[in-house]
PDB file of C-alpha atoms in Angstrom:
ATOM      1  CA  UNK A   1      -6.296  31.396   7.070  1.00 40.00           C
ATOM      2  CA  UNK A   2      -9.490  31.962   5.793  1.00 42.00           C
ATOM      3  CA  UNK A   3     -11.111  28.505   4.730  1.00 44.00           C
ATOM      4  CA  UNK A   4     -13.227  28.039   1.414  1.00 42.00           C
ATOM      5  CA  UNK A   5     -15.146  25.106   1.399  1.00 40.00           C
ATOM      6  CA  UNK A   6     -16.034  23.202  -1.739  1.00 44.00           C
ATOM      7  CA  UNK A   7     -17.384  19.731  -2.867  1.00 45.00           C
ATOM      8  CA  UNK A   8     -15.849  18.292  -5.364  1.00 42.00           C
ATOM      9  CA  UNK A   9     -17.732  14.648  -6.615  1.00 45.00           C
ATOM     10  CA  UNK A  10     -15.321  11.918  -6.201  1.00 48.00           C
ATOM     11  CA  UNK A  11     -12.748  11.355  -8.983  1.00 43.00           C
ATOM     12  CA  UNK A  12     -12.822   7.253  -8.043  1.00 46.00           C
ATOM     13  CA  UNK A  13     -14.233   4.971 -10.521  1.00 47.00           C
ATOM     14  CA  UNK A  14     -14.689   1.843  -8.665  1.00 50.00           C
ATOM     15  CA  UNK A  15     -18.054  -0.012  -9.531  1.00 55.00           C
ATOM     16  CA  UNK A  16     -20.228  -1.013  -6.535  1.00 59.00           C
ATOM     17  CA  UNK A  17     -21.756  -4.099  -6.068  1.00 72.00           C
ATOM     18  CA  UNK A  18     -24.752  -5.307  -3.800  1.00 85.00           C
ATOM     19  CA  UNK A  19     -22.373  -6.079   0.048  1.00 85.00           C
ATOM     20  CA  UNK A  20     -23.332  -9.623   1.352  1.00 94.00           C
ATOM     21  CA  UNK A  21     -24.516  -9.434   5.029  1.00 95.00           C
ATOM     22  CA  UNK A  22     -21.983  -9.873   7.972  1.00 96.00           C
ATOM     23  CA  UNK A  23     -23.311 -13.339   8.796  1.00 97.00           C
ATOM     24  CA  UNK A  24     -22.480 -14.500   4.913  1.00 97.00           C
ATOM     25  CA  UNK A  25     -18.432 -13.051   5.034  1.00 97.00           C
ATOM     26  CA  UNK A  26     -18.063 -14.647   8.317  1.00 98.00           C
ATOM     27  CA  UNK A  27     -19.737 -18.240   6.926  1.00 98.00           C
ATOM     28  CA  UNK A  28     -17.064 -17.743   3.665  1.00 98.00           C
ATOM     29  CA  UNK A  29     -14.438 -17.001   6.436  1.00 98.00           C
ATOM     30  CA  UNK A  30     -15.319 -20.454   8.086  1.00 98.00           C
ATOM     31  CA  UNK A  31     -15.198 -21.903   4.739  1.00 98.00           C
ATOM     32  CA  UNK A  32     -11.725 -20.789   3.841  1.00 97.00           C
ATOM     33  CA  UNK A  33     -10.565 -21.994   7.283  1.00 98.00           C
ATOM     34  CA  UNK A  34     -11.874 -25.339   6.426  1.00 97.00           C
ATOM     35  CA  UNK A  35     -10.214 -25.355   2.896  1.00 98.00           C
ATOM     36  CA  UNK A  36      -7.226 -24.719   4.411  1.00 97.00           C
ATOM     37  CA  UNK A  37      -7.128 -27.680   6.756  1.00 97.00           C
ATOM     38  CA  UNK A  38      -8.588 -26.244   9.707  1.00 98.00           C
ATOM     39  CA  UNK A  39     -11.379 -27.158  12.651  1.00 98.00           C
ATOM     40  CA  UNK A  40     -13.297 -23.739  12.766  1.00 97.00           C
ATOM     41  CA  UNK A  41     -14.828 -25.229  16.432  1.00 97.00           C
ATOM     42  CA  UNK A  42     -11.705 -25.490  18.021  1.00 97.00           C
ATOM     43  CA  UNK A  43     -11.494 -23.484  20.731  1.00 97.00           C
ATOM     44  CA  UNK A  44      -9.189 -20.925  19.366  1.00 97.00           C
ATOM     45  CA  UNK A  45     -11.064 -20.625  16.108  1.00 97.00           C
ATOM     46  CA  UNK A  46     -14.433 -20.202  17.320  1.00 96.00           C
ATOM     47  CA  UNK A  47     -14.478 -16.470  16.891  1.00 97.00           C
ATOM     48  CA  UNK A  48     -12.291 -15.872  14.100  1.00 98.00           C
ATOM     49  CA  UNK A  49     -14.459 -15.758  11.641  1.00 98.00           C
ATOM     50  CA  UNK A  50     -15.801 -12.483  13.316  1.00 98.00           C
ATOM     51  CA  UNK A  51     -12.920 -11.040  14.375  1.00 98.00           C
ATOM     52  CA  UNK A  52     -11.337 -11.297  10.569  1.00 98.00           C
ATOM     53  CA  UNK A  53     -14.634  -9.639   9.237  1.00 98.00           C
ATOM     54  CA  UNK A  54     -14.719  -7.064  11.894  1.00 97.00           C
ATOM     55  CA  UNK A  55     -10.838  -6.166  10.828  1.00 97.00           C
ATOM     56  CA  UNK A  56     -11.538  -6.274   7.485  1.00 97.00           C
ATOM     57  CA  UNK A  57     -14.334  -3.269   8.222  1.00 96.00           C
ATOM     58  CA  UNK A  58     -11.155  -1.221   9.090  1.00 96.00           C
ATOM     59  CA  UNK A  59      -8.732  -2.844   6.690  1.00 97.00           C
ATOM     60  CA  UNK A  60     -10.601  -1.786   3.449  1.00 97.00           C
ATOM     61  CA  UNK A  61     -12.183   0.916   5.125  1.00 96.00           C
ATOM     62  CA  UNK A  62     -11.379   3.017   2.175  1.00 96.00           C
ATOM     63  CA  UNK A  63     -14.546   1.836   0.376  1.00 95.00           C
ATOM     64  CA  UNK A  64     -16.434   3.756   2.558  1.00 94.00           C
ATOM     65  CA  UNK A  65     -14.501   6.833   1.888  1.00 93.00           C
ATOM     66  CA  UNK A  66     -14.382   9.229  -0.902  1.00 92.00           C
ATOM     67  CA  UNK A  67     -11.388  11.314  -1.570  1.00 93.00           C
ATOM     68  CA  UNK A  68     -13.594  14.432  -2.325  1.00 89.00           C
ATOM     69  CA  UNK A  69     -14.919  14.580   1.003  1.00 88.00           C
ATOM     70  CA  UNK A  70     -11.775  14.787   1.958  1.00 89.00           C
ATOM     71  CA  UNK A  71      -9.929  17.683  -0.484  1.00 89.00           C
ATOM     72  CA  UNK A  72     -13.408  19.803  -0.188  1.00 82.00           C
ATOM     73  CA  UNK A  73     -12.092  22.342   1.808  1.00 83.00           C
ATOM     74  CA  UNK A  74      -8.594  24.593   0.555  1.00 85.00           C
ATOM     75  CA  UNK A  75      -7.228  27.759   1.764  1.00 88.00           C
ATOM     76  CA  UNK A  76      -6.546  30.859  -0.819  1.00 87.00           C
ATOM     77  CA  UNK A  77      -4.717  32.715   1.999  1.00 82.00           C
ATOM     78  CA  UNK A  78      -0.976  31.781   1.109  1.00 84.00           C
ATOM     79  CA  UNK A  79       0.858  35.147   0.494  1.00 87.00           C
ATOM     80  CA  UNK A  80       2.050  34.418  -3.017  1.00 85.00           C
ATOM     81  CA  UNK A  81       3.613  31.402  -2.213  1.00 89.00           C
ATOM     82  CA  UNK A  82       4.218  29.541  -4.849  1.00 88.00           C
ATOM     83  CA  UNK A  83       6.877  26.431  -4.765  1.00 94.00           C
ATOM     84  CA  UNK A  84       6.678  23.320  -4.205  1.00 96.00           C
ATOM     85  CA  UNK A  85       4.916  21.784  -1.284  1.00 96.00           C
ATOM     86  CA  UNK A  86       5.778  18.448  -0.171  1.00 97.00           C
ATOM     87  CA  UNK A  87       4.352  15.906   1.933  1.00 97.00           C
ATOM     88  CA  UNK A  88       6.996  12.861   2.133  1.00 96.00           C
ATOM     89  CA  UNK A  89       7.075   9.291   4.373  1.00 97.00           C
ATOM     90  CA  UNK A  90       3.640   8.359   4.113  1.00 98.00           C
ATOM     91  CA  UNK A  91       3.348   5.459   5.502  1.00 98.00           C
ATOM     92  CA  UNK A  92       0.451   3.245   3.939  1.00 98.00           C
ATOM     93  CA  UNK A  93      -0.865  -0.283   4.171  1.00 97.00           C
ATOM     94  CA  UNK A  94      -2.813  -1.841   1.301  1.00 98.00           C
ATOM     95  CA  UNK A  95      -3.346  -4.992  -0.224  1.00 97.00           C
ATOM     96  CA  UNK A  96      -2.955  -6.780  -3.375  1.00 96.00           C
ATOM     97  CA  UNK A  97      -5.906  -7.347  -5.488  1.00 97.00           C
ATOM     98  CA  UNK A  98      -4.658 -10.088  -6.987  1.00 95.00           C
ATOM     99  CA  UNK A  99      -3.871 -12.302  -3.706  1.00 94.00           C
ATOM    100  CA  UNK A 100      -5.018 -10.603  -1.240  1.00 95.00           C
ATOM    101  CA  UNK A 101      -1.664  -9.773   0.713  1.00 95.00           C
ATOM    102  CA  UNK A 102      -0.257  -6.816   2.341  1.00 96.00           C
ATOM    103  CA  UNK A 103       1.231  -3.791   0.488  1.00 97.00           C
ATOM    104  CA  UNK A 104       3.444  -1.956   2.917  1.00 97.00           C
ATOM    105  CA  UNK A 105       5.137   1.433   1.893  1.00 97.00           C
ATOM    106  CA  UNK A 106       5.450   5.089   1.811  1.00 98.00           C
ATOM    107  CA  UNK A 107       4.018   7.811  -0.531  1.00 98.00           C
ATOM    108  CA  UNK A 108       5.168  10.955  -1.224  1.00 98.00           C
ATOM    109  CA  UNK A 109       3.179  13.905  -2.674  1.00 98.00           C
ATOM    110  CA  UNK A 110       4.000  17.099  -3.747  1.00 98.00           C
ATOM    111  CA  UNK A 111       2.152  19.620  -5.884  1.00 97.00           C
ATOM    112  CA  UNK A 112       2.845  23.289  -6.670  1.00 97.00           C
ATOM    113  CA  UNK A 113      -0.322  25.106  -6.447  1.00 94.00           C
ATOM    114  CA  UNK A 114      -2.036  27.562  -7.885  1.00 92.00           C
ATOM    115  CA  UNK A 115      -3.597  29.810  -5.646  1.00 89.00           C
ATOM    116  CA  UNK A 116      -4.736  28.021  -3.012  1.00 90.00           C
ATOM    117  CA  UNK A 117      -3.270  25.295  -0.813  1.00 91.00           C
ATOM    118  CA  UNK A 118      -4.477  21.757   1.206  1.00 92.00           C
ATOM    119  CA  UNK A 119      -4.295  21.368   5.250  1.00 90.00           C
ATOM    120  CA  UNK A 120      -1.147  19.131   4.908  1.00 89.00           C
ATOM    121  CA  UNK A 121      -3.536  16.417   7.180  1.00 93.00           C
ATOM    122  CA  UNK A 122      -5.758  15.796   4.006  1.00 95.00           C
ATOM    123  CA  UNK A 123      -3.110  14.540   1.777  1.00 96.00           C
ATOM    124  CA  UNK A 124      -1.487  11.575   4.100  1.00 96.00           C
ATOM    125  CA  UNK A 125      -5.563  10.771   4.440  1.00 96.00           C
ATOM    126  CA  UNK A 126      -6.088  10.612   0.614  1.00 97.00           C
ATOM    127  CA  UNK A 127      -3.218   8.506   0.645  1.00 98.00           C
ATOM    128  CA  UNK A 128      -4.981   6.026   3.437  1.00 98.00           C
ATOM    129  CA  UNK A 129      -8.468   5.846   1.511  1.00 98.00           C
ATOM    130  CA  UNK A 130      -7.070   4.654  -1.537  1.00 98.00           C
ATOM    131  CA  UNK A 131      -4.670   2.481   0.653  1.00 98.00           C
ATOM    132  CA  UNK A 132      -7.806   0.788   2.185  1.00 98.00           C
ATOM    133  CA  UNK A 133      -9.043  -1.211  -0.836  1.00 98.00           C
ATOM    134  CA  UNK A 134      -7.925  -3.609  -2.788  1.00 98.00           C
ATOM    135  CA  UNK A 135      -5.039  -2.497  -5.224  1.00 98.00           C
ATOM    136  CA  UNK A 136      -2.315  -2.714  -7.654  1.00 97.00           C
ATOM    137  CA  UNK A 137       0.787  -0.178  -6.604  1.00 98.00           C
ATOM    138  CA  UNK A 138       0.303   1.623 -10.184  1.00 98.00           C
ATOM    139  CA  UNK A 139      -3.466   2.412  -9.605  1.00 98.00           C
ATOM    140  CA  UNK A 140      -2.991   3.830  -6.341  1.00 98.00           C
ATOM    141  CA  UNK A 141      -0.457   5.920  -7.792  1.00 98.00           C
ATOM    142  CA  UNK A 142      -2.112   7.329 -10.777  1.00 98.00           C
ATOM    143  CA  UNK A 143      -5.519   7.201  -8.391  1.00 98.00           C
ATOM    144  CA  UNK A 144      -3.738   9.741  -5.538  1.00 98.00           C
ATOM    145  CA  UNK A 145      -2.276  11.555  -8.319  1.00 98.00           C
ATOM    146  CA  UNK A 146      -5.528  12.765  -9.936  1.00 97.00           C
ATOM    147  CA  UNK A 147      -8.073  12.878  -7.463  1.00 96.00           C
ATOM    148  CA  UNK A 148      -5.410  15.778  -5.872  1.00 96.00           C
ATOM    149  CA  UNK A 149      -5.244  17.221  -9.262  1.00 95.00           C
ATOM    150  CA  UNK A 150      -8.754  16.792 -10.446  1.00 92.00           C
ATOM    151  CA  UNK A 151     -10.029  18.900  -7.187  1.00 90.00           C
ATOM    152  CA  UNK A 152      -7.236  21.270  -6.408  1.00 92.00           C
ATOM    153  CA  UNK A 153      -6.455  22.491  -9.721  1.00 94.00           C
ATOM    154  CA  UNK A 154      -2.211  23.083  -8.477  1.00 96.00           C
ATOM    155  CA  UNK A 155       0.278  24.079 -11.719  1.00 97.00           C
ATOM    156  CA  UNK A 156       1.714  20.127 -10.960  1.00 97.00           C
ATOM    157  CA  UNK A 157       1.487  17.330  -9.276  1.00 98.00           C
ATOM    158  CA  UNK A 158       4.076  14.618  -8.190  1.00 98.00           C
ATOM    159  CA  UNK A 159       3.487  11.330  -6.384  1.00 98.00           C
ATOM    160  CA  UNK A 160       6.220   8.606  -5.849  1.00 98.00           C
ATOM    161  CA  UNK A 161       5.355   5.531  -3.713  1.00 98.00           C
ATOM    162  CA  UNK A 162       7.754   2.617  -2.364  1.00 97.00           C
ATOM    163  CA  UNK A 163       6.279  -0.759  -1.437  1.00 97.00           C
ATOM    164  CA  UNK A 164       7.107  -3.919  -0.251  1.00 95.00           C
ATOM    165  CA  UNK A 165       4.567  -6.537  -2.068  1.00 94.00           C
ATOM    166  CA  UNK A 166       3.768  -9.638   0.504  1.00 90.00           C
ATOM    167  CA  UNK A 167       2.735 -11.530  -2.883  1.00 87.00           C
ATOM    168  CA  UNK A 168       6.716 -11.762  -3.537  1.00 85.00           C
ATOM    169  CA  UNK A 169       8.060 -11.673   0.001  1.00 81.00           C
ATOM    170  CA  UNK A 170       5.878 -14.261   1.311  1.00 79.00           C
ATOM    171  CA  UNK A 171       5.006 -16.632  -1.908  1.00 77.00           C
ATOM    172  CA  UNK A 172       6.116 -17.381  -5.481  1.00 76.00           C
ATOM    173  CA  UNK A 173       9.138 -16.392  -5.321  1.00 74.00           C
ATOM    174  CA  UNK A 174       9.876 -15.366  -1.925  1.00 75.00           C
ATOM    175  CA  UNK A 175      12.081 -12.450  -1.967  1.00 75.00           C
ATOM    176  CA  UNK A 176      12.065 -10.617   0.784  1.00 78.00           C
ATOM    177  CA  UNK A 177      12.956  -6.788   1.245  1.00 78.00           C
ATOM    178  CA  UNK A 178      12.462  -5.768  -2.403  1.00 86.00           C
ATOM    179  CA  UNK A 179      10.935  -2.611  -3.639  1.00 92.00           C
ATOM    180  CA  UNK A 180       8.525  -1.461  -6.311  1.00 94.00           C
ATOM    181  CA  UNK A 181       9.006   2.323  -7.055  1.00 96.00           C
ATOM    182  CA  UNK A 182       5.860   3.914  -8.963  1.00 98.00           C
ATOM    183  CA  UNK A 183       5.732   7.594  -9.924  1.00 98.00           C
ATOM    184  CA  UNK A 184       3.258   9.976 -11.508  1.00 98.00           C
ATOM    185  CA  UNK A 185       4.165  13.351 -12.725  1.00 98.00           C
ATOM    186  CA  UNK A 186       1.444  15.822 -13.935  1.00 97.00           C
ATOM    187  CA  UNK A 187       1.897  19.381 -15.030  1.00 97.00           C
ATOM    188  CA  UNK A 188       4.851  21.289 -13.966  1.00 98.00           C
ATOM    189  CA  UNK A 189       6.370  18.820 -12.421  1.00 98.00           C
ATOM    190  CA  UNK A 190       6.169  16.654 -16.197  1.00 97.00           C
ATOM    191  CA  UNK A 191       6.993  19.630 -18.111  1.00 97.00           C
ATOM    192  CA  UNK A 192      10.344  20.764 -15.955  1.00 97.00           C
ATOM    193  CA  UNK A 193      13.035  18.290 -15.079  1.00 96.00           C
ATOM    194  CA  UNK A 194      14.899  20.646 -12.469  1.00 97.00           C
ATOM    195  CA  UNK A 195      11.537  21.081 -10.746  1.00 97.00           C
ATOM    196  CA  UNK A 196      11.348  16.940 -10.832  1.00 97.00           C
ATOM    197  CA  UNK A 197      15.018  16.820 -10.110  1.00 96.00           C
ATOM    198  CA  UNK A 198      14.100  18.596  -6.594  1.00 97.00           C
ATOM    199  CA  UNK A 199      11.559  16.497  -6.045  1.00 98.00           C
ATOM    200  CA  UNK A 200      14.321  13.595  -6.708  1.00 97.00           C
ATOM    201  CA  UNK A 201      16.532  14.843  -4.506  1.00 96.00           C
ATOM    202  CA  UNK A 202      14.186  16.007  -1.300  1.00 96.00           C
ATOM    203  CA  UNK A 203      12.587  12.175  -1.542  1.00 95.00           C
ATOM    204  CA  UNK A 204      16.292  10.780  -1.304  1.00 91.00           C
ATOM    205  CA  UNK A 205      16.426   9.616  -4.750  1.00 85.00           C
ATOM    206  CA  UNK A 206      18.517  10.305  -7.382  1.00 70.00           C
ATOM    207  CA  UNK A 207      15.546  10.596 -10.098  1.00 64.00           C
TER     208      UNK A 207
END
């Protein structure tokens, strides 16, 4: 295929604020440890406070990222096709903004586009950028969702994500091995409910 090669500016809207340096997250690191009860010189603490900085550089590495860097670059070269095209079992890790705890789930994406297509690769990474910041399951939903729509332009867009959220499963209250199910539908796929029937039925639901 022949590739054409576009930037988009970034559909995100999160504000930026001035970073601390490395040596102030790792002091509020040590602080935390202390809060919790904790000797940050024991032997086996020593270097945590670096090592939980230097994973958090990869854990919320989606700030960094911009999801039109990403979708720049789309392919007219589809011989007419035009159905849907679906990218399913995402698997993501995020985290809840409001306690700081692991989001663990799949996505799945499909879109039906309009004369020109994405390298499948781009939209599992779309989903891991806005995985890699802090988040509720509903933004990253409608987030996904319109960057994909905002810069590709397809007739419709559908995006379904299943999560385990560590904020029930490991606090309040505790239970374990339940799901949140979050959907967007834009376009087509809002306007025609056998088209979001399919979409249903190839994600294993029953819509």
């Amino acid at each position: 295929m022949d590739a054409v090669v576009k930037k988009f500016p970034d559909v995100s809207d999160e504000r930026r604020t001035e970073r601390p340096s490395r040596a102030e997250a790792e002091a509020a690191v040590e602080t935390l440890l202390r809060w919790v009860g904790e000797d940050p010189t024991r032997e086996g603490l020593r270097e945590t406070p670096a090592r939980v900085v230097k994973s958090y550089e990869e854990l919320f590495g989606g700030y960094r990222q911009e999801a039109g860097d990403v979708l720049g670059r789309t392919f007219e070269e589809i011989s007419g096709y035009d159905d849907m095209v679906l990218v399913r079992d995402v698997d993501f890790h995020s985290h809840c903004e409001h306690h700081m705890v692991p989001i663990i789930g799949k996505a799945h994406v499909a879109y039906v586009p309009e004369g020109r297509v994405l390298g499948l690769s781009k939209i599992a990474r779309v989903v891991d950028i806005y995985g890699r910041r802090l988040q509720t399951q509903e933004s990253m939903t409608a987030q996904i969702a319109t960057a994909i729509a905002s810069m590709l332009r397809p007739k419709g867009i559908a995006v379904m994500i299943e999560a385990e959220h560590m904020c029930m499963s490991m606090r309040g209250i505790r239970s374990k091995g339940s799901l949140t199910v979050t959907t967007s539908f834009q376009g087509v796929f809002a306007e025609d409910a056998e088209l979001k029937g399919r979409f249903f039925s190839l994600t294993g639901h029953r819509g």
